[in-house]
Amino acid sequence: MGTTWRVRNGNRKVLGGSGRVVPTTEDLKESRSRASSRASPSLGTSTPQQHSNTFSQNPATSGPNPHESADGAKCIASEIVVWTEATDVDAMSVDSPRSPSPALELEPEVGPEQELVAESEIKSEAESEHVASPSPPPSPEPPAMLDPLPSPPPASPQIIAPTIPPPLAVALSSSGSSLSVTSEHSDLSSVPESQSSKATTPVDVDSCKEAAAPVPQVISQPQPSSAPRRRYDVRPKVSLPTDLPLAEYAVQCIAAAEASRLNPYYLHEEEYVMLRDHISHTQVTTYLNIRNGILRLWVRNPQIAVTREEAVGCAKDTRWFDVASVCFDWLVRRGFINFGCVEIRSARKQSIKESPSARKRKTIVVLGAGMSGLGCARQLEGLFLQYSKKFRDRGEDPPMVVVLEGRNRLGGRVYSKAFKTRPKNIPEAFKDKRFTAEMGGMIITGFDRGNPLNILLRGQLGLPYRPLRPDTTLYDSAGKPVDPVRDQLVESLYNDCLDRVSEYKFKQPPSKLIEGNRDLIDEGKDSAAETHKTIRQTEEAAAAQPHAPPVSEQNIAPQVNLVPISTDRATGRIHTEPGTPGALRAARKAKLMGWSLKQGVSEDADLDFEPATKQPDATLGSVTDSVMAQYKDLVDLTAQDYRLMNWHVANLEYSNATNYHQLSLQGWDIDAGNEWEGSHTMVVGGYQSVPRGLMHLPTPLDVRQKSPVSKITYSTDGSSRMAMVECEDGFRVEADYVVNTIPLGVLKHGSIQFDPPLPSWKQNAIDRLGFGVLNKVILVYKEPFWDMSRDIFGVLRMPTNRNSLDQKDYASQRGRFFQWFNVTETSGLPVLLALMAGDAGFDTEQTCNDDLVAEATTILRGVYGETKVPDPVETVVTRWASDKFARGSYSSAGPNMKADDYDTMARPIGNLFFAGEHTSGTHPATVHGAYLSGLRAASEVLDVMLGPIEVPTPLIIPKETSQSLKRKVAESKDPVRAQAEAYEIELWDYIVAQIGLRPLAPSRPATNAYVFYSKAHHEDARRKCEEGRRPGKGKASANEVRVMSAKMWRDATEETKAPFMKLAEEQKQVHAGAMAAWKEEGAAWDRKATELKVKYEAEHPPPPPAGSASLEEEGRRSKKRVESYAESEVSDIEME
Ligand SMILES: Cc1cc2nc3c(=O)[nH]c(=O)nc-3n(C[C@H](O)[C@H](O)[C@H](O)COP(=O)(O)OP(=O)(O)OC[C@H]3O[C@@H](n4cnc5c(N)ncnc54)[C@H](O)[C@@H]3O)c2cc1C
């Protein structure tokens, strides 16, 4: 086929049959433009974002790269990169070596007949061990741990491909470096996706797991192995800013942990498992300070990987260096830092230096180039680069990663389809952009509190995006806007129905909470206390006491029930809050909502939906319908109320891509509580830029498009047997490990053969989980005729039987064109996008485009007037269920699902790993969930290849005398630095011996009047909560009591509040006095210390300066800071 692959310095050129050259990485680098003009407010704060100024800048006008390294080497990812149409060119070109390269193909979409979208056009249709001084002895064998998988095979990866062009076959089947089609890429680690993103330390509860499903411990709970002690060419605190008060630094660290899905005050479950034999409870605080400090470095500039050196520099004492290093490994491997399109410079430099002698090299084949597949492949590349030395020490080259994708495009269910229509005048923001609409994934559900897309999209790719204005107008079927008061009333009733049904939800497993000292963490201080009992020893000692709980029940968080409080109109997701489901009697609750009870109905009247829940085929739909029907007997519900209620049901069916009669009563919102915060947003010019960014930055991944996989042969038994992936055209690839991200719909369809067949525990989970359809009808107009001040509007639909008060009559109609998005600002053209949810989604697959467009037009004319709505100039209708590479839209909790089915989907079998949105129990059916699952799978593969994180013993060197410290620093390899450090220690010892330690600041008392009030009225609040409760619902949860206290405070008279205000004021004054005294004492101490220092230095002159400043001051991280890209109120307003 005339395709030639050449590999030089990691950059690949593909010569197509036409002899044209597809742009290489270097070309891409050249064409990337900078968005360094973005605002860079400080981390975690709400500051204006200049969304629009990140739009396509002309590459030619890009300024000099601010990240030129000392040796002049260019560092691409250190700029915020903006994807432009120009950069998309390569992304859209078919990058398969097996197809004569259609270079510079702009829109290589919908090739195969299987593509999902039916169009109709009406008019025209690390591990760089750069720190380790004496390298640890090479370990020829991988550490023997709980590795269930085959040991590394002696043979190198092979492509058995009679149909592939000879040069590629040669390249891929040779074991040496000559083949390295991928070669140097970068990126990194992964997240334990099966665990809640809620930052707690959940206990591993296996009770509900299907008996036959083996749990490979190496993945869920890495057991640390002991490592030789490293030596670090770093000084303590070198990564701490010198220009920031400690308390402010602490605020930034806490915010960074929260932005990384970790609780700043608690150990994550894996950290607990990793450290419980190595640190004590009191040492948890110092560990958390270091961990949060490393996260701060990452969050402040995610364009450059954090190095081990920088991480270790977050420790304030050399004794903690190994702890920081272990923490760094954990954060890297689990994808909390150094993930996405990040430049890993030091490791890259090192890997370039090493000789490329021919050595064995393993292959990982990732199936599917959606967000999970690309995320996983990118992560693996990064991990292999960072841990390249580990592979080399074993006599191997870092493994290669190949992605096989069935379609002729990237992104899978993230697909921004380009319109044929062009605007008369191209808006400035779209100069280098495509005019697209989102066929699949569209809304980013908030960037705050740990969404990895925040780092990817805003911190690394610098993509322009637009917050969705949440205001929604609901139009009734006759086109009249619904009265907002009535709308609110009905929505409350609907939420109450879901609240009552929540009682039957799966109970979340209890979480283990190992907490640091919150006060010290808030102040950025480490714990001075030293206890020698490790966490395990303390737990076991406690468990040995008479009548004491076992270790597994110690430090357990109280069980929290989440109850629905509101509905998200843009996504259909239910917002929840801790509470007691169905606490109040229905009539009383209805009254509190503002409903009038029917005549003769007492406040004690209640609903009985136990019979509905007892039905063997009970679903969310069947039980909710029963609750609604019974409410009809308590309050007067009109046909319009039913239409409204069913609009909300359609919204819920949208978020689950199926009729709610197909949803599990127990599991329908299994992901509750994991929502991000911040505005919902959409990417301007197409969400697909994100998968394209993952594909290309910082160096291109090896993705073979048009390679539909038909068979996967894998090994289950831990032998060294290679896996084999076969494509429909006979192309075959041998792999050491396979990561399967093929959608659940395709797995359900059975079109991919597994050899051996998937075990029943996996197959049963595939069968039990749901995979439904959400479709879209997209209409392009010449001019907007709708309300451009809104991004969303809804339309209530008539039931089949007009004025019906029977839920059955609403099911087929409620989801038809029920929700409309005005996507003009993100598409660049006047475009409306309508959703077809629930039964309507399935119906769309069978209805012809003309009928759908006619129905849409009728609805719009009903809302905006007959004459105002013209025919659209272009339309696109999605049919995801007919797409052979998706077979539906996204996963849901099928009626028979088990609590751990998503985790079961994630569980590997031998050398076959799984990722994809359907493997994420915490964020299923989403783009971010898919991406996180890719990080998780990459982490699992690395753990299996390298073994678990090695933890030196003892992890923390016992406290020593300054004499022994002096000896140690003197032994370090930099004599000047060692001398300086020893001198500082002597000086410090001298000062403390003379005048003692500097006085500590007085602790801050409570100075908030409300805090005093709520303490004093806690019992009243609890009693009020429990008034009118249903039997068995007596106890109010802590959150309910808090909410009630807040309400009571709001309602309290000035007279009631006065004593608490007075108390608060007094406390403030006492504290102010104590602070003033402390400042004086501190100043006096400082003066004396300075005098003593001068005296000591005069008597003992200091050594020449070591010449090392804070890494932050001097280092690359400070040269380019993305201080924050957090969402902000202000930014939203600006966009409007
Ligand atoms: C209509 C719709 C609206 C959505 N809206 C949102 C939203 O607003 N927000 C949100 O967060 N999420 C949304 N989602 C969900 C989100 O798009 C998906 O959860 C996510 O993109 C899934 O990513 P993935 O990598 O798991 O799967 P995919 O993106 O499907 O990737 C799997 C890849 O495997 C490939 N493949 C399939 N079969 C084969 C084969 N035999 N051989 C080789 N390759 C194969 C596919 O072509 C595909 O590229 C929406 C989805 C749809 C369909």
GROMACS .gro file of N, CA, C and O and ligand atoms in nm, residues 116 367-374 404-407 409-415 438-445 453 570-571 573 654 687 707-710 727-728 741-743 746 751-752 771 773-776 835 878 880 883-886 888-891 915-918 923-931 933, ligand 1:
model
  357
  116LEU      N    1  -2.311   0.617   1.298
  116LEU     CA    2  -2.438   0.639   1.365
  116LEU      C    3  -2.529   0.742   1.307
  116LEU      O    4  -2.648   0.736   1.318
  367LEU      N    5  -0.816  -0.123   2.295
  367LEU     CA    6  -0.922  -0.136   2.194
  367LEU      C    7  -1.021  -0.021   2.210
  367LEU      O    8  -1.087  -0.009   2.313
  368GLY      N    9  -1.026   0.062   2.110
  368GLY     CA   10  -1.120   0.175   2.112
  368GLY      C   11  -1.048   0.306   2.137
  368GLY      O   12  -0.967   0.316   2.229
  369ALA      N   13  -1.077   0.405   2.051
  369ALA     CA   14  -1.015   0.537   2.066
  369ALA      C   15  -1.119   0.640   2.108
  369ALA      O   16  -1.127   0.749   2.052
  370GLY      N   17  -1.202   0.604   2.207
  370GLY     CA   18  -1.291   0.702   2.271
  370GLY      C   19  -1.212   0.766   2.385
  370GLY      O   20  -1.090   0.751   2.395
  371MET      N   21  -1.283   0.835   2.472
  371MET     CA   22  -1.215   0.904   2.582
  371MET      C   23  -1.143   0.806   2.674
  371MET      O   24  -1.035   0.834   2.724
  372SER      N   25  -1.203   0.688   2.697
  372SER     CA   26  -1.137   0.594   2.788
  372SER      C   27  -1.014   0.533   2.722
  372SER      O   28  -0.908   0.522   2.784
  373GLY      N   29  -1.027   0.496   2.595
  373GLY     CA   30  -0.915   0.431   2.526
  373GLY      C   31  -0.799   0.528   2.507
  373GLY      O   32  -0.683   0.495   2.537
  374LEU      N   33  -0.829   0.648   2.460
  374LEU     CA   34  -0.721   0.746   2.439
  374LEU      C   35  -0.663   0.789   2.574
  374LEU      O   36  -0.542   0.806   2.588
  404LEU      N   37  -0.633   0.026   1.873
  404LEU     CA   38  -0.709  -0.018   1.755
  404LEU      C   39  -0.849   0.041   1.763
  404LEU      O   40  -0.920   0.021   1.861
  405GLU      N   41  -0.887   0.111   1.660
  405GLU     CA   42  -1.017   0.179   1.658
  405GLU      C   43  -1.094   0.135   1.534
  405GLU      O   44  -1.041   0.137   1.423
  406GLY      N   45  -1.219   0.099   1.555
  406GLY     CA   46  -1.300   0.051   1.443
  406GLY      C   47  -1.340   0.160   1.345
  406GLY      O   48  -1.346   0.137   1.224
  407ARG      N   49  -1.365   0.278   1.395
  407ARG     CA   50  -1.413   0.385   1.306
  407ARG      C   51  -1.297   0.451   1.234
  407ARG      O   52  -1.181   0.428   1.268
  409ARG      N   53  -1.249   0.768   1.273
  409ARG     CA   54  -1.232   0.893   1.347
  409ARG      C   55  -1.207   0.859   1.494
  409ARG      O   56  -1.230   0.746   1.537
  410LEU      N   57  -1.161   0.962   1.565
  410LEU     CA   58  -1.135   0.946   1.709
  410LEU      C   59  -1.254   0.993   1.790
  410LEU      O   60  -1.339   1.063   1.740
  411GLY      N   61  -1.256   0.956   1.915
  411GLY     CA   62  -1.350   1.019   2.010
  411GLY      C   63  -1.468   0.932   2.047
  411GLY      O   64  -1.534   0.958   2.146
  412GLY      N   65  -1.500   0.830   1.965
  412GLY     CA   66  -1.613   0.742   1.997
  412GLY      C   67  -1.741   0.820   2.015
  412GLY      O   68  -1.788   0.887   1.923
  413ARG      N   69  -1.796   0.815   2.136
  413ARG     CA   70  -1.923   0.883   2.160
  413ARG      C   71  -1.904   1.032   2.190
  413ARG      O   72  -1.999   1.100   2.226
  414VAL      N   73  -1.783   1.081   2.177
  414VAL     CA   74  -1.763   1.226   2.173
  414VAL      C   75  -1.737   1.258   2.026
  414VAL      O   76  -1.630   1.231   1.973
  415TYR      N   77  -1.836   1.309   1.960
  415TYR     CA   78  -1.830   1.328   1.816
  415TYR      C   79  -1.890   1.462   1.779
  415TYR      O   80  -2.011   1.482   1.791
  438GLU      N   81  -2.271   1.859   1.867
  438GLU     CA   82  -2.232   1.739   1.940
  438GLU      C   83  -2.335   1.629   1.918
  438GLU      O   84  -2.449   1.642   1.959
  439MET      N   85  -2.290   1.520   1.857
  439MET     CA   86  -2.378   1.405   1.837
  439MET      C   87  -2.392   1.325   1.966
  439MET      O   88  -2.492   1.262   1.992
  440GLY      N   89  -2.285   1.324   2.044
  440GLY     CA   90  -2.284   1.245   2.167
  440GLY      C   91  -2.257   1.333   2.287
  440GLY      O   92  -2.329   1.430   2.311
  441GLY      N   93  -2.151   1.300   2.364
  441GLY     CA   94  -2.115   1.376   2.483
  441GLY      C   95  -2.110   1.525   2.452
  441GLY      O   96  -2.055   1.565   2.350
  442MET      N   97  -2.166   1.606   2.540
  442MET     CA   98  -2.179   1.747   2.508
  442MET      C   99  -2.152   1.836   2.629
  442MET      O  100  -2.076   1.931   2.620
  443ILE      N  101  -2.210   1.802   2.743
  443ILE     CA  102  -2.204   1.893   2.857
  443ILE      C  103  -2.097   1.847   2.956
  443ILE      O  104  -2.093   1.730   2.994
  444ILE      N  105  -2.014   1.941   2.996
  444ILE     CA  106  -1.918   1.914   3.104
  444ILE      C  107  -1.986   1.961   3.232
  444ILE      O  108  -2.018   2.078   3.247
  445THR      N  109  -2.008   1.868   3.322
  445THR     CA  110  -2.096   1.897   3.434
  445THR      C  111  -2.022   1.962   3.551
  445THR      O  112  -2.028   1.915   3.664
  453LEU      N  113  -1.133   1.671   3.367
  453LEU     CA  114  -1.142   1.751   3.244
  453LEU      C  115  -1.100   1.895   3.269
  453LEU      O  116  -1.063   1.967   3.177
  570ALA      N  117  -3.037   2.072   3.294
  570ALA     CA  118  -2.953   2.056   3.174
  570ALA      C  119  -2.912   1.911   3.152
  570ALA      O  120  -2.885   1.871   3.039
  571THR      N  121  -2.907   1.834   3.258
  571THR     CA  122  -2.855   1.697   3.242
  571THR      C  123  -2.951   1.590   3.289
  571THR      O  124  -2.927   1.472   3.266
  573ARG      N  125  -2.987   1.496   3.578
  573ARG     CA  126  -2.936   1.428   3.698
  573ARG      C  127  -3.003   1.486   3.823
  573ARG      O  128  -3.046   1.601   3.824
  654TYR      N  129  -3.359   1.093   3.021
  654TYR     CA  130  -3.247   1.145   2.939
  654TYR      C  131  -3.114   1.109   3.006
  654TYR      O  132  -3.023   1.056   2.943
  687TYR      N  133  -1.644   1.939   2.120
  687TYR     CA  134  -1.589   1.861   2.232
  687TYR      C  135  -1.482   1.763   2.183
  687TYR      O  136  -1.392   1.723   2.256
  707SER      N  137  -0.997  -0.024   1.217
  707SER     CA  138  -0.953  -0.157   1.257
  707SER      C  139  -1.058  -0.219   1.350
  707SER      O  140  -1.035  -0.231   1.472
  708PRO      N  141  -1.174  -0.259   1.296
  708PRO     CA  142  -1.278  -0.316   1.384
  708PRO      C  143  -1.235  -0.452   1.437
  708PRO      O  144  -1.205  -0.543   1.361
  709VAL      N  145  -1.233  -0.463   1.567
  709VAL     CA  146  -1.187  -0.587   1.631
  709VAL      C  147  -1.300  -0.690   1.627
  709VAL      O  148  -1.416  -0.657   1.652
  710SER      N  149  -1.267  -0.815   1.594
  710SER     CA  150  -1.370  -0.918   1.589
  710SER      C  151  -1.345  -1.027   1.693
  710SER      O  152  -1.437  -1.095   1.734
  727CYS      N  153  -0.876  -0.844   1.388
  727CYS     CA  154  -0.971  -0.747   1.331
  727CYS      C  155  -1.053  -0.814   1.221
  727CYS      O  156  -1.019  -0.924   1.174
  728GLU      N  157  -1.158  -0.746   1.182
  728GLU     CA  158  -1.250  -0.804   1.083
  728GLU      C  159  -1.180  -0.837   0.953
  728GLU      O  160  -1.216  -0.930   0.883
  741THR      N  161  -1.187  -0.121   2.576
  741THR     CA  162  -1.278  -0.009   2.610
  741THR      C  163  -1.402  -0.010   2.520
  741THR      O  164  -1.473   0.089   2.508
  742ILE      N  165  -1.423  -0.123   2.455
  742ILE     CA  166  -1.537  -0.131   2.362
  742ILE      C  167  -1.667  -0.116   2.441
  742ILE      O  168  -1.682  -0.175   2.549
  743PRO      N  169  -1.761  -0.035   2.390
  743PRO     CA  170  -1.880   0.000   2.469
  743PRO      C  171  -1.961  -0.122   2.513
  743PRO      O  172  -1.962  -0.226   2.445
  746VAL      N  173  -2.189  -0.284   2.259
  746VAL     CA  174  -2.124  -0.375   2.163
  746VAL      C  175  -2.098  -0.509   2.233
  746VAL      O  176  -2.118  -0.616   2.174
  751SER      N  177  -2.100  -0.917   1.922
  751SER     CA  178  -2.032  -0.925   1.792
  751SER      C  179  -1.882  -0.945   1.807
  751SER      O  180  -1.813  -0.969   1.710
  752ILE      N  181  -1.831  -0.934   1.930
  752ILE     CA  182  -1.689  -0.961   1.950
  752ILE      C  183  -1.675  -1.095   2.021
  752ILE      O  184  -1.740  -1.120   2.123
  771PHE      N  185  -2.814  -0.059   2.880
  771PHE     CA  186  -2.746   0.025   2.781
  771PHE      C  187  -2.853   0.074   2.685
  771PHE      O  188  -2.897   0.003   2.595
  773VAL      N  189  -3.077   0.424   2.489
  773VAL     CA  190  -3.055   0.518   2.379
  773VAL      C  191  -3.104   0.658   2.416
  773VAL      O  192  -3.215   0.675   2.467
  774LEU      N  193  -3.019   0.753   2.388
  774LEU     CA  194  -3.061   0.893   2.384
  774LEU      C  195  -3.028   0.939   2.243
  774LEU      O  196  -2.916   0.914   2.196
  775ASN      N  197  -3.121   0.999   2.174
  775ASN     CA  198  -3.090   1.050   2.041
  775ASN      C  199  -3.113   1.200   2.034
  775ASN      O  200  -3.173   1.260   2.124
  776LYS      N  201  -3.058   1.257   1.927
  776LYS     CA  202  -3.069   1.403   1.910
  776LYS      C  203  -3.118   1.436   1.770
  776LYS      O  204  -3.081   1.366   1.675
  835LEU      N  205  -3.360   1.687   2.225
  835LEU     CA  206  -3.333   1.553   2.277
  835LEU      C  207  -3.453   1.461   2.257
  835LEU      O  208  -3.567   1.503   2.273
  878THR      N  209  -2.931   1.169   1.508
  878THR     CA  210  -2.843   1.059   1.551
  878THR      C  211  -2.926   0.931   1.568
  878THR      O  212  -3.046   0.937   1.600
  880TRP      N  213  -2.794   0.627   1.762
  880TRP     CA  214  -2.683   0.560   1.830
  880TRP      C  215  -2.704   0.410   1.841
  880TRP      O  216  -2.607   0.333   1.841
  883ASP      N  217  -2.570   0.225   1.546
  883ASP     CA  218  -2.427   0.240   1.521
  883ASP      C  219  -2.355   0.115   1.569
  883ASP      O  220  -2.357   0.082   1.688
  884LYS      N  221  -2.290   0.045   1.479
  884LYS     CA  222  -2.233  -0.084   1.518
  884LYS      C  223  -2.115  -0.069   1.615
  884LYS      O  224  -2.074  -0.165   1.679
  885PHE      N  225  -2.063   0.054   1.627
  885PHE     CA  226  -1.952   0.074   1.722
  885PHE      C  227  -1.999   0.129   1.857
  885PHE      O  228  -1.919   0.166   1.940
  886ALA      N  229  -2.129   0.137   1.875
  886ALA     CA  230  -2.182   0.185   2.003
  886ALA      C  231  -2.299   0.099   2.050
  886ALA      O  232  -2.307   0.061   2.165
  888GLY      N  233  -2.596   0.187   2.108
  888GLY     CA  234  -2.671   0.257   2.211
  888GLY      C  235  -2.594   0.380   2.256
  888GLY      O  236  -2.491   0.414   2.197
  889SER      N  237  -2.644   0.445   2.359
  889SER     CA  238  -2.583   0.573   2.399
  889SER      C  239  -2.495   0.561   2.523
  889SER      O  240  -2.379   0.598   2.521
  890TYR      N  241  -2.551   0.514   2.631
  890TYR     CA  242  -2.467   0.494   2.751
  890TYR      C  243  -2.535   0.399   2.848
  890TYR      O  244  -2.652   0.366   2.834
  891SER      N  245  -2.457   0.359   2.947
  891SER     CA  246  -2.502   0.253   3.038
  891SER      C  247  -2.598   0.308   3.143
  891SER      O  248  -2.602   0.429   3.168
  915ALA      N  249  -1.192  -0.092   3.046
  915ALA     CA  250  -1.220   0.049   3.076
  915ALA      C  251  -1.341   0.091   2.993
  915ALA      O  252  -1.392   0.013   2.913
  916GLY      N  253  -1.382   0.214   3.013
  916GLY     CA  254  -1.502   0.264   2.943
  916GLY      C  255  -1.600   0.313   3.047
  916GLY      O  256  -1.594   0.273   3.164
  917GLU      N  257  -1.691   0.400   3.003
  917GLU     CA  258  -1.785   0.458   3.099
  917GLU      C  259  -1.861   0.351   3.176
  917GLU      O  260  -1.896   0.371   3.292
  918HIS      N  261  -1.885   0.237   3.114
  918HIS     CA  262  -1.962   0.130   3.178
  918HIS      C  263  -1.882   0.056   3.285
  918HIS      O  264  -1.933  -0.037   3.347
  923HIS      N  265  -1.885   0.738   3.818
  923HIS     CA  266  -1.922   0.837   3.717
  923HIS      C  267  -1.963   0.768   3.586
  923HIS      O  268  -1.904   0.793   3.482
  924PRO      N  269  -2.061   0.678   3.592
  924PRO     CA  270  -2.099   0.609   3.469
  924PRO      C  271  -2.163   0.705   3.369
  924PRO      O  272  -2.209   0.813   3.408
  925ALA      N  273  -2.166   0.663   3.243
  925ALA     CA  274  -2.242   0.734   3.139
  925ALA      C  275  -2.192   0.874   3.114
  925ALA      O  276  -2.269   0.960   3.071
  926THR      N  277  -2.068   0.902   3.145
  926THR     CA  278  -2.016   1.037   3.125
  926THR      C  279  -1.880   1.032   3.057
  926THR      O  280  -1.813   0.929   3.055
  927VAL      N  281  -1.842   1.148   3.006
  927VAL     CA  282  -1.710   1.160   2.942
  927VAL      C  283  -1.600   1.153   3.048
  927VAL      O  284  -1.501   1.082   3.033
  928HIS      N  285  -1.621   1.225   3.159
  928HIS     CA  286  -1.516   1.222   3.262
  928HIS      C  287  -1.503   1.084   3.324
  928HIS      O  288  -1.393   1.041   3.358
  929GLY      N  289  -1.618   1.014   3.337
  929GLY     CA  290  -1.613   0.877   3.391
  929GLY      C  291  -1.534   0.786   3.299
  929GLY      O  292  -1.453   0.703   3.343
  930ALA      N  293  -1.556   0.803   3.168
  930ALA     CA  294  -1.480   0.723   3.070
  930ALA      C  295  -1.332   0.753   3.085
  930ALA      O  296  -1.247   0.662   3.088
  931TYR      N  297  -1.299   0.881   3.095
  931TYR     CA  298  -1.157   0.918   3.103
  931TYR      C  299  -1.094   0.861   3.231
  931TYR      O  300  -0.985   0.801   3.226
  933SER      N  301  -1.183   0.606   3.393
  933SER     CA  302  -1.170   0.461   3.383
  933SER      C  303  -1.044   0.424   3.304
  933SER      O  304  -0.979   0.323   3.332
 1137LIG     C1  305  -2.624   1.113   2.274
 1137LIG     C2  306  -2.525   1.115   2.385
 1137LIG     C3  307  -2.519   1.223   2.471
 1137LIG     C4  308  -2.426   1.225   2.574
 1137LIG     N1  309  -2.416   1.335   2.654
 1137LIG     C5  310  -2.319   1.342   2.747
 1137LIG     C6  311  -2.294   1.462   2.816
 1137LIG     O1  312  -2.358   1.562   2.792
 1137LIG     N2  313  -2.196   1.463   2.911
 1137LIG     C7  314  -2.120   1.353   2.937
 1137LIG     O2  315  -2.031   1.360   3.023
 1137LIG     N3  316  -2.140   1.238   2.870
 1137LIG     C8  317  -2.236   1.231   2.775
 1137LIG     N4  318  -2.252   1.118   2.702
 1137LIG     C9  319  -2.176   0.996   2.740
 1137LIG    C10  320  -2.032   1.000   2.691
 1137LIG     O3  321  -2.028   1.045   2.559
 1137LIG    C11  322  -1.975   0.860   2.699
 1137LIG     O4  323  -1.994   0.810   2.831
 1137LIG    C12  324  -1.827   0.854   2.673
 1137LIG     O5  325  -1.794   0.928   2.559
 1137LIG    C13  326  -1.789   0.708   2.653
 1137LIG     O6  327  -1.652   0.697   2.628
 1137LIG     P1  328  -1.588   0.552   2.614
 1137LIG     O7  329  -1.446   0.568   2.586
 1137LIG     O8  330  -1.628   0.469   2.731
 1137LIG     O9  331  -1.663   0.486   2.491
 1137LIG     P2  332  -1.661   0.531   2.339
 1137LIG    O10  333  -1.646   0.675   2.328
 1137LIG    O11  334  -1.779   0.470   2.274
 1137LIG    O12  335  -1.528   0.465   2.286
 1137LIG    C14  336  -1.523   0.330   2.251
 1137LIG    C15  337  -1.452   0.320   2.118
 1137LIG    O13  338  -1.450   0.181   2.079
 1137LIG    C16  339  -1.468   0.177   1.940
 1137LIG     N5  340  -1.516   0.045   1.904
 1137LIG    C17  341  -1.638  -0.010   1.920
 1137LIG     N6  342  -1.641  -0.133   1.873
 1137LIG    C18  343  -1.519  -0.159   1.823
 1137LIG    C19  344  -1.460  -0.269   1.761
 1137LIG     N7  345  -1.526  -0.380   1.739
 1137LIG     N8  346  -1.331  -0.260   1.723
 1137LIG    C20  347  -1.258  -0.148   1.746
 1137LIG     N9  348  -1.310  -0.039   1.803
 1137LIG    C21  349  -1.439  -0.045   1.843
 1137LIG    C22  350  -1.569   0.285   1.913
 1137LIG    O14  351  -1.567   0.324   1.778
 1137LIG    C23  352  -1.523   0.394   2.006
 1137LIG    O15  353  -1.435   0.483   1.944
 1137LIG    C24  354  -2.341   1.114   2.595
 1137LIG    C25  355  -2.346   1.007   2.506
 1137LIG    C26  356  -2.436   1.007   2.403
 1137LIG    C27  357  -2.438   0.892   2.308
   0.00000   0.00000   0.00000
